[in-house]
Amino acid sequence: MKMKFYELFFGFFFIAFVISMMFVANGFDKESKVFPLGILSIMLILLISIVYKYLREILTIIKNHSRVQSINNNNVSKGEGADEKFFINHNRFWLTTIFGIIYVLTMEVVGFFTSSIIFFVILIKIGGYHNWKLIVPTMLIFFGAIYIVFVWLFERPMPTEFFITLFN
Amino acid sequence: MDTIINLFSPLVHALPIVFQWHNLLAVFIGMIIGIVVGAVPGISVINGIALILPFTFTLDPLVALGMMAGIYNAGSYGGAIPAILLRIPGTSASVATILDGYPMAQRGDAAYALKIAVISGTFGSVFSGIVLILFAPPLAQISLLFGPAEYFWVAIFGLCTTAVMVGEQPIKGLFAACLGLLLGMVGEDDTSGSVRFSFGILELEDHLSLVAVLTGMFGIPPAIKMCEEAIKTGMSKEALKFKNAPSVIKEWKKYINVWWRTSVVGVIIGILPGAAGAVSAFVAYNEAKRVAPDPETFGSGNPLGIAGAECGNGADNAAALIPALTLGIPGSGVAAVIMGGMLVHGLRPGLQLFQESPDVVYGFMLQMLLTALLLPVFGGLIATKIFAQILRLPRVLLVPMIFIITTVGVYTVHNTVIDIYVMLLFGILAYFMEKLNYPIPPVILGMILGPIIEQQFRLTNIIHQYNPTAFFSSYLSMILIILILFVLFFPLYRARRDKKKRMVNG
């Protein structure tokens, strides 16, 4: 049941996205808008059928559920798929996502290695792992390998380290 | 005779190039990465290729393709390691290997089970590699028959088959394909020059980076899932202690019948767009069970079960590349990603590829065969023991590594943070899409095929002065339209049939 609500939510989210893109595409040149508008129309039809399917399923479950409750005034069933979980661990999901966003947004300001090392430690902490005897050597090998491959071998320019520029 | 010689002479020319040290090194590195990504549950071959793709951007095309060939073939075997030892499928295709592999490991025959897996995988992969080399060049000639209208329908056919076959719900697959088509339109319209869906962001005017989208959609979701699971323990040292096992090669007579049959099954399924992977492993497993003298022992540790599943799994690898290289229709999600990798290097599938870059395409086909032949070296017991050490590392430690590798890889392609934002955005979107059973490969394929479809659509209109009948005028177009309709409506027919059956059975 919970998953079906998620399906509905994302269905409506995508419908809103597609409709807004249709408005955007309508402003293109005559030649350039045919194809995007065609694709967006197909997407809208598909989404409406997806939303309709889940809406019908949810209504059926609700109807059956209330029927069961009226027959047996007991908490017999919590509905189909009551145990379904969208997130494996929603706290960890949100923390990972939020820190992931902060990581990519601050990388250019703080520098690649500084932000990456901080992000590494934060993710390990989010995962609840505390064995520093393994974390520290893993980090050293990992960042050492990245430095050797990207900075030494391929000479790729990385976002400059903020703390190093302070001393220059 | 001359035609055959002309067709295959580039193969001879490409042979020494494949054995140049840097190409060989790429193959070796690819195979090592392949076994590791295959062995780590949660990271599949497709994720592995997506992760290395940004790093190959500056490399020679054959070096990049060599790495991908290595990951593809070795990753297929790598999935069998945790499947046999831990009852955890490294890849979706290795689920069938668990059925008999794990019971064998439980009774102390883990080494023998691993040997069967690697030799069977090698047999299937070599067979598939030979089929690729023999059939791809002549099939590429067929594309000569195609005009813009036919190319338009071929691309639609490829997209529809992948969209319908890859996921559990065809309608969601089609939506994902359309989303990919839309993403392919971001940036400057090559024909009219007008800018679409860039929202004033200068970097987006030069199209969305395929590498960023691909890496984000395949690299980020497994990392988030691993972080959510937060598995803090690795494999125990004891699980990697193997006792001596008999040689599978010496016992070849026992397996040869299963190997031949499941190789053919794997190749056929591999060629069918969107059907490769777990499907071929399971169909091959069932075929092995069907012809086995003792089918009742399947599921309780029958070596033929592992042989069938792994051989079928290996046999679909190179075969899935046949439609990808010749017509631009990938046979599997991995083939779609490899196709994306080829496009990043400016290699467009089709006859043009065979004519303009023969060393690359024939070299790549040879690399597929070479990696298959090298599988016993990289998948031998000693090598497996070494690679399986990665399984001893707590999986939670891999999470930041995947995040940082994808970030650094995507950043270094164009040295712009916009690509990282795109990667993360599509990574999070892919996470939600996967949770809701929207398949990801059609998005990538749509993004790749989108510009081709639009270009051929416009070309047909211009050539035939906007006469819509031009799209239906040739026999080939009609055949392709019938195939598309079949692909789109067959799932509906099947669903109705199953519903009726269920109703009859009460």
CSV table of N, CA, C and O in Angstrom, one decimal, chain A residues 3 7 10 14 21 25 28-29 31-32 35-36 39-40 42-43 46-47 49-50 53-54 86-89 92-93 96-97 100-101 103-105 107-108 112 116 119-120 123-124 126-129 134 138 142-143 146 150 156-159, chain B residues 55 58-59 169 171-172 174-175 178-179 181-182 185 189 191-192 194-197 199 224 227-230 232 394 396-397 399-401 403-405 407-408 411-413 415 417 420-421 424 428-429 431-432 435-436 438 453-454 457-458:
chain,number,residue,atom,x,y,z
A,3,MET,N,3.9,1.6,-1.0
A,3,MET,CA,4.6,1.7,-2.3
A,3,MET,C,3.7,2.3,-3.3
A,3,MET,O,4.1,3.1,-4.2
A,7,GLU,N,4.2,5.4,-5.7
A,7,GLU,CA,4.0,5.4,-7.1
A,7,GLU,C,3.2,6.5,-7.6
A,7,GLU,O,3.5,7.2,-8.6
A,10,PHE,N,5.0,9.9,-7.3
A,10,PHE,CA,6.0,10.1,-8.3
A,10,PHE,C,5.3,10.3,-9.7
A,10,PHE,O,5.8,11.0,-10.6
A,14,PHE,N,5.9,13.5,-11.9
A,14,PHE,CA,6.4,13.4,-13.3
A,14,PHE,C,5.4,14.1,-14.2
A,14,PHE,O,5.8,14.7,-15.2
A,21,MET,N,7.4,21.0,-18.9
A,21,MET,CA,8.4,20.9,-20.1
A,21,MET,C,7.6,21.2,-21.4
A,21,MET,O,8.2,21.7,-22.3
A,25,ALA,N,8.8,23.6,-24.1
A,25,ALA,CA,9.0,23.2,-25.5
A,25,ALA,C,8.2,24.0,-26.5
A,25,ALA,O,8.6,24.2,-27.7
A,28,PHE,N,9.8,26.8,-28.4
A,28,PHE,CA,10.9,26.6,-29.3
A,28,PHE,C,10.5,26.9,-30.8
A,28,PHE,O,9.3,27.1,-31.0
A,29,ASP,N,11.5,27.0,-31.7
A,29,ASP,CA,11.2,27.2,-33.1
A,29,ASP,C,10.2,26.1,-33.6
A,29,ASP,O,10.2,25.0,-33.0
A,31,GLU,N,10.4,24.1,-36.1
A,31,GLU,CA,11.1,22.9,-36.5
A,31,GLU,C,11.6,22.1,-35.3
A,31,GLU,O,11.6,20.9,-35.3
A,32,SER,N,12.0,22.9,-34.3
A,32,SER,CA,12.7,22.2,-33.1
A,32,SER,C,11.7,21.7,-32.1
A,32,SER,O,12.1,21.0,-31.2
A,35,PHE,N,9.4,17.3,-32.3
A,35,PHE,CA,9.9,16.1,-31.7
A,35,PHE,C,9.7,16.1,-30.2
A,35,PHE,O,9.1,15.2,-29.6
A,36,PRO,N,10.2,17.2,-29.5
A,36,PRO,CA,10.1,17.2,-28.0
A,36,PRO,C,8.6,17.1,-27.6
A,36,PRO,O,8.2,16.4,-26.7
A,39,ILE,N,7.3,13.6,-28.0
A,39,ILE,CA,7.8,12.7,-26.9
A,39,ILE,C,7.1,13.0,-25.6
A,39,ILE,O,6.6,12.1,-24.9
A,40,LEU,N,6.9,14.3,-25.3
A,40,LEU,CA,6.3,14.7,-24.0
A,40,LEU,C,4.8,14.3,-24.0
A,40,LEU,O,4.3,13.9,-22.9
A,42,ILE,N,3.6,11.6,-25.5
A,42,ILE,CA,3.6,10.1,-25.2
A,42,ILE,C,3.9,9.9,-23.7
A,42,ILE,O,3.2,9.1,-23.1
A,43,MET,N,4.8,10.7,-23.1
A,43,MET,CA,5.1,10.5,-21.7
A,43,MET,C,3.9,10.8,-20.9
A,43,MET,O,3.6,10.1,-19.9
A,46,LEU,N,1.5,7.9,-21.0
A,46,LEU,CA,2.0,6.8,-20.2
A,46,LEU,C,1.8,7.1,-18.7
A,46,LEU,O,1.4,6.2,-18.0
A,47,LEU,N,2.1,8.3,-18.3
A,47,LEU,CA,2.0,8.6,-16.9
A,47,LEU,C,0.6,8.6,-16.4
A,47,LEU,O,0.3,8.1,-15.3
A,49,SER,N,-1.7,6.7,-17.5
A,49,SER,CA,-2.1,5.3,-17.4
A,49,SER,C,-1.5,4.7,-16.1
A,49,SER,O,-2.1,3.9,-15.4
A,50,ILE,N,-0.3,5.1,-15.8
A,50,ILE,CA,0.4,4.6,-14.6
A,50,ILE,C,-0.4,5.1,-13.4
A,50,ILE,O,-0.7,4.3,-12.5
A,53,LYS,N,-3.7,3.4,-13.0
A,53,LYS,CA,-3.6,2.0,-12.5
A,53,LYS,C,-3.4,2.0,-11.0
A,53,LYS,O,-4.1,1.2,-10.3
A,54,TYR,N,-2.5,2.8,-10.5
A,54,TYR,CA,-2.3,2.8,-9.0
A,54,TYR,C,-3.4,3.4,-8.2
A,54,TYR,O,-3.7,2.9,-7.1
A,86,PHE,N,9.9,1.6,1.4
A,86,PHE,CA,10.5,2.3,0.3
A,86,PHE,C,12.0,2.5,0.5
A,86,PHE,O,12.8,2.1,-0.3
A,87,PHE,N,12.4,3.0,1.7
A,87,PHE,CA,13.8,3.1,2.0
A,87,PHE,C,14.2,1.9,2.9
A,87,PHE,O,13.4,1.4,3.7
A,88,ILE,N,15.5,1.5,2.7
A,88,ILE,CA,16.0,0.5,3.6
A,88,ILE,C,16.2,1.1,5.0
A,88,ILE,O,15.8,0.5,6.0
A,89,ASN,N,16.7,2.3,5.0
A,89,ASN,CA,16.9,3.1,6.2
A,89,ASN,C,16.8,4.5,5.8
A,89,ASN,O,17.7,5.1,5.3
A,92,ARG,N,19.5,7.1,7.0
A,92,ARG,CA,20.8,7.0,6.3
A,92,ARG,C,20.6,7.5,4.9
A,92,ARG,O,21.6,8.1,4.3
A,93,PHE,N,19.5,7.3,4.3
A,93,PHE,CA,19.3,7.7,2.9
A,93,PHE,C,19.4,9.3,2.8
A,93,PHE,O,20.1,9.8,2.0
A,96,THR,N,22.9,10.6,3.6
A,96,THR,CA,23.8,10.4,2.5
A,96,THR,C,23.5,11.4,1.4
A,96,THR,O,24.4,12.0,0.9
A,97,THR,N,22.2,11.6,1.1
A,97,THR,CA,21.9,12.5,0.0
A,97,THR,C,22.2,13.9,0.3
A,97,THR,O,22.9,14.6,-0.5
A,100,GLY,N,25.9,14.3,0.4
A,100,GLY,CA,26.4,14.2,-1.0
A,100,GLY,C,26.2,15.5,-1.7
A,100,GLY,O,27.1,16.0,-2.4
A,101,ILE,N,25.0,16.2,-1.5
A,101,ILE,CA,24.8,17.5,-2.2
A,101,ILE,C,25.8,18.5,-1.6
A,101,ILE,O,26.4,19.3,-2.4
A,103,TYR,N,28.7,18.0,-0.4
A,103,TYR,CA,30.0,17.6,-0.9
A,103,TYR,C,30.2,18.2,-2.3
A,103,TYR,O,31.2,18.9,-2.5
A,104,VAL,N,29.3,18.0,-3.2
A,104,VAL,CA,29.6,18.5,-4.6
A,104,VAL,C,29.5,20.0,-4.6
A,104,VAL,O,30.1,20.6,-5.4
A,105,LEU,N,28.6,20.6,-3.7
A,105,LEU,CA,28.5,22.1,-3.8
A,105,LEU,C,29.7,22.8,-3.2
A,105,LEU,O,30.1,23.8,-3.6
A,107,MET,N,32.8,21.4,-3.0
A,107,MET,CA,34.1,20.9,-3.5
A,107,MET,C,34.9,22.0,-4.2
A,107,MET,O,36.1,22.1,-4.0
A,108,GLU,N,34.3,22.9,-5.0
A,108,GLU,CA,35.0,23.9,-5.7
A,108,GLU,C,35.6,24.9,-4.7
A,108,GLU,O,36.6,25.6,-5.0
A,112,PHE,N,39.3,19.6,-3.7
A,112,PHE,CA,38.8,18.2,-3.9
A,112,PHE,C,39.2,17.3,-2.7
A,112,PHE,O,38.4,16.6,-2.2
A,116,SER,N,36.7,15.7,0.0
A,116,SER,CA,36.5,14.3,-0.2
A,116,SER,C,36.9,13.5,1.1
A,116,SER,O,36.2,12.6,1.5
A,119,PHE,N,34.1,14.1,3.5
A,119,PHE,CA,32.9,13.3,3.1
A,119,PHE,C,33.1,11.8,3.3
A,119,PHE,O,32.2,11.1,3.7
A,120,PHE,N,34.3,11.3,3.1
A,120,PHE,CA,34.6,9.9,3.4
A,120,PHE,C,34.3,9.6,4.9
A,120,PHE,O,33.6,8.6,5.1
A,123,LEU,N,30.5,9.7,5.7
A,123,LEU,CA,29.8,8.5,5.2
A,123,LEU,C,30.0,7.3,6.0
A,123,LEU,O,29.1,6.5,6.3
A,124,ILE,N,31.3,7.1,6.4
A,124,ILE,CA,31.6,6.0,7.3
A,124,ILE,C,30.9,6.1,8.6
A,124,ILE,O,30.3,5.1,9.1
A,126,ILE,N,28.0,7.7,9.0
A,126,ILE,CA,26.6,7.5,8.8
A,126,ILE,C,26.3,6.0,8.7
A,126,ILE,O,25.3,5.5,9.2
A,127,GLY,N,27.3,5.2,8.2
A,127,GLY,CA,27.2,3.8,8.1
A,127,GLY,C,27.4,3.1,9.5
A,127,GLY,O,27.2,1.9,9.6
A,128,GLY,N,27.9,3.9,10.5
A,128,GLY,CA,28.0,3.4,11.8
A,128,GLY,C,29.3,2.5,12.0
A,128,GLY,O,29.3,1.7,12.9
A,129,TYR,N,30.3,2.7,11.2
A,129,TYR,CA,31.5,1.9,11.3
A,129,TYR,C,32.5,2.7,12.0
A,129,TYR,O,32.8,3.9,11.8
A,134,LEU,N,41.1,0.1,10.4
A,134,LEU,CA,40.9,-0.3,9.0
A,134,LEU,C,40.6,0.9,8.2
A,134,LEU,O,41.0,1.0,7.0
A,138,THR,N,42.8,2.3,4.8
A,138,THR,CA,42.0,2.3,3.6
A,138,THR,C,42.0,3.7,2.9
A,138,THR,O,42.1,3.9,1.7
A,142,PHE,N,43.5,4.7,-0.6
A,142,PHE,CA,42.5,5.2,-1.6
A,142,PHE,C,42.9,6.6,-2.1
A,142,PHE,O,43.0,6.8,-3.3
A,143,PHE,N,43.1,7.5,-1.2
A,143,PHE,CA,43.5,8.9,-1.7
A,143,PHE,C,44.9,8.9,-2.3
A,143,PHE,O,45.1,9.7,-3.2
A,146,ILE,N,44.3,7.9,-5.8
A,146,ILE,CA,43.7,8.9,-6.6
A,146,ILE,C,44.7,10.0,-6.9
A,146,ILE,O,44.8,10.5,-8.1
A,150,PHE,N,45.5,10.6,-10.8
A,150,PHE,CA,45.0,11.8,-11.5
A,150,PHE,C,45.9,13.0,-11.5
A,150,PHE,O,46.0,13.7,-12.4
A,156,ARG,N,45.6,15.8,-14.2
A,156,ARG,CA,44.3,16.4,-14.4
A,156,ARG,C,44.1,17.5,-13.3
A,156,ARG,O,44.5,17.3,-12.2
A,157,PRO,N,43.6,18.7,-13.7
A,157,PRO,CA,43.4,19.7,-12.7
A,157,PRO,C,42.2,19.4,-11.8
A,157,PRO,O,41.1,19.2,-12.3
A,158,MET,N,42.5,19.4,-10.5
A,158,MET,CA,41.4,19.2,-9.6
A,158,MET,C,41.0,20.5,-8.9
A,158,MET,O,41.8,21.4,-8.9
A,159,PRO,N,39.8,20.6,-8.3
A,159,PRO,CA,39.5,21.8,-7.6
A,159,PRO,C,40.6,22.1,-6.5
A,159,PRO,O,40.9,21.3,-5.8
B,55,PHE,N,37.0,7.7,-16.9
B,55,PHE,CA,38.5,7.6,-16.9
B,55,PHE,C,39.0,7.2,-18.3
B,55,PHE,O,40.2,7.5,-18.6
B,58,THR,N,40.0,10.0,-22.1
B,58,THR,CA,41.2,10.6,-22.7
B,58,THR,C,42.0,9.5,-23.4
B,58,THR,O,43.0,9.7,-24.0
B,59,LEU,N,41.6,8.2,-23.2
B,59,LEU,CA,42.4,7.1,-23.7
B,59,LEU,C,42.1,6.8,-25.1
B,59,LEU,O,41.1,7.2,-25.7
B,169,GLN,N,7.7,-3.8,-15.8
B,169,GLN,CA,6.5,-3.2,-16.3
B,169,GLN,C,6.8,-2.5,-17.6
B,169,GLN,O,7.4,-1.4,-17.5
B,171,ILE,N,5.2,-0.5,-19.4
B,171,ILE,CA,4.8,0.9,-19.5
B,171,ILE,C,5.8,1.8,-18.9
B,171,ILE,O,6.1,2.9,-19.3
B,172,LYS,N,6.4,1.4,-17.8
B,172,LYS,CA,7.5,2.1,-17.1
B,172,LYS,C,8.8,2.2,-17.9
B,172,LYS,O,9.5,3.2,-18.0
B,174,LEU,N,8.8,2.1,-21.2
B,174,LEU,CA,8.6,3.0,-22.3
B,174,LEU,C,8.7,4.5,-21.8
B,174,LEU,O,9.3,5.3,-22.5
B,175,PHE,N,8.2,4.7,-20.5
B,175,PHE,CA,8.4,6.1,-20.0
B,175,PHE,C,9.9,6.4,-19.8
B,175,PHE,O,10.3,7.5,-20.2
B,178,CYS,N,11.3,7.3,-23.1
B,178,CYS,CA,10.9,8.7,-23.5
B,178,CYS,C,11.7,9.7,-22.7
B,178,CYS,O,12.1,10.7,-23.3
B,179,LEU,N,12.0,9.4,-21.4
B,179,LEU,CA,12.8,10.4,-20.6
B,179,LEU,C,14.2,10.5,-21.2
B,179,LEU,O,14.7,11.6,-21.3
B,181,LEU,N,15.0,10.0,-24.4
B,181,LEU,CA,14.9,10.7,-25.6
B,181,LEU,C,14.9,12.2,-25.3
B,181,LEU,O,15.5,13.0,-26.0
B,182,LEU,N,14.1,12.6,-24.3
B,182,LEU,CA,14.0,14.0,-23.9
B,182,LEU,C,15.4,14.6,-23.5
B,182,LEU,O,15.8,15.7,-23.8
B,185,MET,N,17.7,15.6,-26.1
B,185,MET,CA,17.4,16.8,-26.8
B,185,MET,C,18.0,18.1,-26.1
B,185,MET,O,17.9,19.2,-26.6
B,189,ASP,N,20.1,22.4,-30.9
B,189,ASP,CA,19.6,21.5,-31.9
B,189,ASP,C,20.5,21.5,-33.1
B,189,ASP,O,20.7,22.6,-33.7
B,191,THR,N,20.3,20.7,-36.1
B,191,THR,CA,19.8,21.0,-37.4
B,191,THR,C,19.4,22.5,-37.5
B,191,THR,O,19.8,23.2,-38.4
B,192,SER,N,18.6,23.0,-36.5
B,192,SER,CA,18.1,24.4,-36.6
B,192,SER,C,19.0,25.3,-35.8
B,192,SER,O,19.0,26.6,-36.1
B,194,SER,N,18.8,26.1,-32.7
B,194,SER,CA,18.2,26.7,-31.5
B,194,SER,C,18.5,25.8,-30.3
B,194,SER,O,18.7,24.6,-30.4
B,195,VAL,N,18.5,26.5,-29.2
B,195,VAL,CA,18.9,25.8,-27.9
B,195,VAL,C,17.6,25.3,-27.2
B,195,VAL,O,16.7,26.1,-27.1
B,196,ARG,N,17.7,24.1,-26.8
B,196,ARG,CA,16.5,23.5,-26.1
B,196,ARG,C,16.8,23.0,-24.7
B,196,ARG,O,17.8,22.4,-24.5
B,197,PHE,N,15.9,23.2,-23.8
B,197,PHE,CA,15.9,22.7,-22.4
B,197,PHE,C,17.2,23.0,-21.7
B,197,PHE,O,17.7,22.2,-20.8
B,199,PHE,N,17.8,26.0,-20.1
B,199,PHE,CA,17.4,26.9,-19.0
B,199,PHE,C,18.5,28.0,-18.7
B,199,PHE,O,18.7,28.3,-17.5
B,224,ILE,N,24.3,4.5,-2.6
B,224,ILE,CA,23.3,4.9,-1.6
B,224,ILE,C,22.7,3.7,-0.9
B,224,ILE,O,22.5,3.6,0.3
B,227,CYS,N,25.0,2.2,1.6
B,227,CYS,CA,25.1,3.1,2.8
B,227,CYS,C,23.9,2.8,3.7
B,227,CYS,O,24.0,2.8,4.9
B,228,GLU,N,22.7,2.7,3.0
B,228,GLU,CA,21.5,2.4,3.8
B,228,GLU,C,21.6,1.1,4.5
B,228,GLU,O,21.3,0.9,5.7
B,229,GLU,N,22.1,0.0,3.8
B,229,GLU,CA,22.3,-1.3,4.4
B,229,GLU,C,23.3,-1.3,5.5
B,229,GLU,O,23.2,-2.0,6.5
B,230,ALA,N,24.4,-0.5,5.3
B,230,ALA,CA,25.5,-0.4,6.3
B,230,ALA,C,26.0,-1.7,6.8
B,230,ALA,O,26.0,-1.9,8.0
B,232,LYS,N,28.6,-4.0,8.1
B,232,LYS,CA,29.9,-3.7,8.7
B,232,LYS,C,30.8,-4.8,8.7
B,232,LYS,O,32.0,-4.7,9.2
B,394,PRO,N,34.6,-4.6,4.9
B,394,PRO,CA,33.2,-4.2,5.2
B,394,PRO,C,32.6,-3.4,4.0
B,394,PRO,O,33.3,-2.4,3.6
B,396,VAL,N,30.5,-1.2,3.9
B,396,VAL,CA,30.2,0.2,4.3
B,396,VAL,C,31.4,1.1,3.9
B,396,VAL,O,31.3,2.2,3.5
B,397,LEU,N,32.6,0.4,3.8
B,397,LEU,CA,33.8,1.2,3.4
B,397,LEU,C,33.9,1.5,1.9
B,397,LEU,O,34.6,2.4,1.5
B,399,VAL,N,31.3,2.5,0.2
B,399,VAL,CA,30.4,3.6,-0.2
B,399,VAL,C,31.1,4.9,-0.5
B,399,VAL,O,30.9,5.4,-1.6
B,400,PRO,N,31.9,5.4,0.4
B,400,PRO,CA,32.6,6.7,0.0
B,400,PRO,C,33.5,6.5,-1.2
B,400,PRO,O,33.6,7.5,-2.0
B,401,MET,N,34.1,5.3,-1.3
B,401,MET,CA,35.0,5.1,-2.4
B,401,MET,C,34.2,5.3,-3.8
B,401,MET,O,34.7,5.9,-4.7
B,403,PHE,N,31.4,6.9,-4.3
B,403,PHE,CA,31.0,8.3,-4.5
B,403,PHE,C,32.2,9.1,-5.0
B,403,PHE,O,32.0,9.9,-6.0
B,404,ILE,N,33.3,8.9,-4.4
B,404,ILE,CA,34.4,9.8,-4.7
B,404,ILE,C,35.0,9.4,-6.1
B,404,ILE,O,35.3,10.3,-6.9
B,405,ILE,N,35.1,8.1,-6.4
B,405,ILE,CA,35.6,7.7,-7.7
B,405,ILE,C,34.6,8.3,-8.8
B,405,ILE,O,35.1,8.8,-9.8
B,407,THR,N,32.7,10.9,-8.7
B,407,THR,CA,32.9,12.3,-8.7
B,407,THR,C,34.2,12.8,-9.4
B,407,THR,O,34.1,13.6,-10.4
B,408,VAL,N,35.3,12.2,-9.1
B,408,VAL,CA,36.5,12.6,-9.7
B,408,VAL,C,36.6,12.2,-11.2
B,408,VAL,O,37.0,12.9,-12.0
B,411,TYR,N,34.3,14.7,-13.0
B,411,TYR,CA,34.9,16.0,-13.0
B,411,TYR,C,36.0,16.1,-14.0
B,411,TYR,O,36.1,17.1,-14.8
B,412,THR,N,36.8,15.1,-14.1
B,412,THR,CA,38.0,15.2,-14.9
B,412,THR,C,37.7,15.1,-16.4
B,412,THR,O,38.6,15.4,-17.2
B,413,VAL,N,36.5,14.8,-16.8
B,413,VAL,CA,36.2,14.7,-18.3
B,413,VAL,C,36.2,16.1,-18.9
B,413,VAL,O,36.9,16.3,-19.9
B,415,ASN,N,36.3,19.0,-16.7
B,415,ASN,CA,36.8,19.9,-15.6
B,415,ASN,C,35.7,21.0,-15.3
B,415,ASN,O,36.0,22.2,-15.2
B,417,VAL,N,32.2,21.6,-12.7
B,417,VAL,CA,31.4,21.1,-11.6
B,417,VAL,C,29.9,20.8,-12.1
B,417,VAL,O,29.2,20.0,-11.4
B,420,ILE,N,29.2,17.3,-12.3
B,420,ILE,CA,29.1,16.6,-11.0
B,420,ILE,C,27.6,16.8,-10.5
B,420,ILE,O,27.0,15.9,-10.0
B,421,TYR,N,27.1,18.0,-10.7
B,421,TYR,CA,25.7,18.3,-10.3
B,421,TYR,C,24.8,17.4,-11.1
B,421,TYR,O,23.9,16.8,-10.5
B,424,LEU,N,25.0,13.8,-9.8
B,424,LEU,CA,24.3,13.6,-8.5
B,424,LEU,C,22.8,13.6,-8.7
B,424,LEU,O,22.1,12.8,-8.2
B,428,ILE,N,20.4,10.4,-7.9
B,428,ILE,CA,19.3,10.4,-7.0
B,428,ILE,C,18.0,10.0,-7.7
B,428,ILE,O,17.2,9.2,-7.2
B,429,LEU,N,17.8,10.6,-8.9
B,429,LEU,CA,16.6,10.3,-9.7
B,429,LEU,C,16.6,8.8,-10.0
B,429,LEU,O,15.5,8.1,-9.9
B,431,TYR,N,17.9,6.4,-8.3
B,431,TYR,CA,17.6,5.7,-7.1
B,431,TYR,C,16.1,5.5,-6.9
B,431,TYR,O,15.6,4.4,-6.7
B,432,PHE,N,15.4,6.6,-7.0
B,432,PHE,CA,13.9,6.6,-6.9
B,432,PHE,C,13.3,5.8,-8.0
B,432,PHE,O,12.4,5.0,-7.8
B,435,LYS,N,13.7,2.1,-7.3
B,435,LYS,CA,12.8,1.7,-6.2
B,435,LYS,C,11.4,1.4,-6.7
B,435,LYS,O,10.7,0.6,-6.2
B,436,LEU,N,11.0,2.3,-7.7
B,436,LEU,CA,9.7,2.1,-8.3
B,436,LEU,C,9.6,1.3,-9.5
B,436,LEU,O,8.6,1.4,-10.3
B,438,TYR,N,11.3,1.5,-12.4
B,438,TYR,CA,11.5,2.1,-13.7
B,438,TYR,C,12.9,1.7,-14.1
B,438,TYR,O,13.8,2.0,-13.4
B,453,ILE,N,17.3,9.3,-33.8
B,453,ILE,CA,15.9,9.2,-34.2
B,453,ILE,C,15.4,10.5,-34.8
B,453,ILE,O,14.8,10.6,-35.9
B,454,GLU,N,15.7,11.6,-34.1
B,454,GLU,CA,15.2,12.9,-34.6
B,454,GLU,C,15.8,13.3,-35.9
B,454,GLU,O,15.2,13.8,-36.8
B,457,PHE,N,14.3,11.2,-38.6
B,457,PHE,CA,12.9,11.7,-38.8
B,457,PHE,C,12.9,12.9,-39.7
B,457,PHE,O,12.1,13.0,-40.7
B,458,ARG,N,13.8,13.8,-39.4
B,458,ARG,CA,13.8,15.1,-40.2
B,458,ARG,C,14.3,14.9,-41.6
B,458,ARG,O,13.8,15.4,-42.5
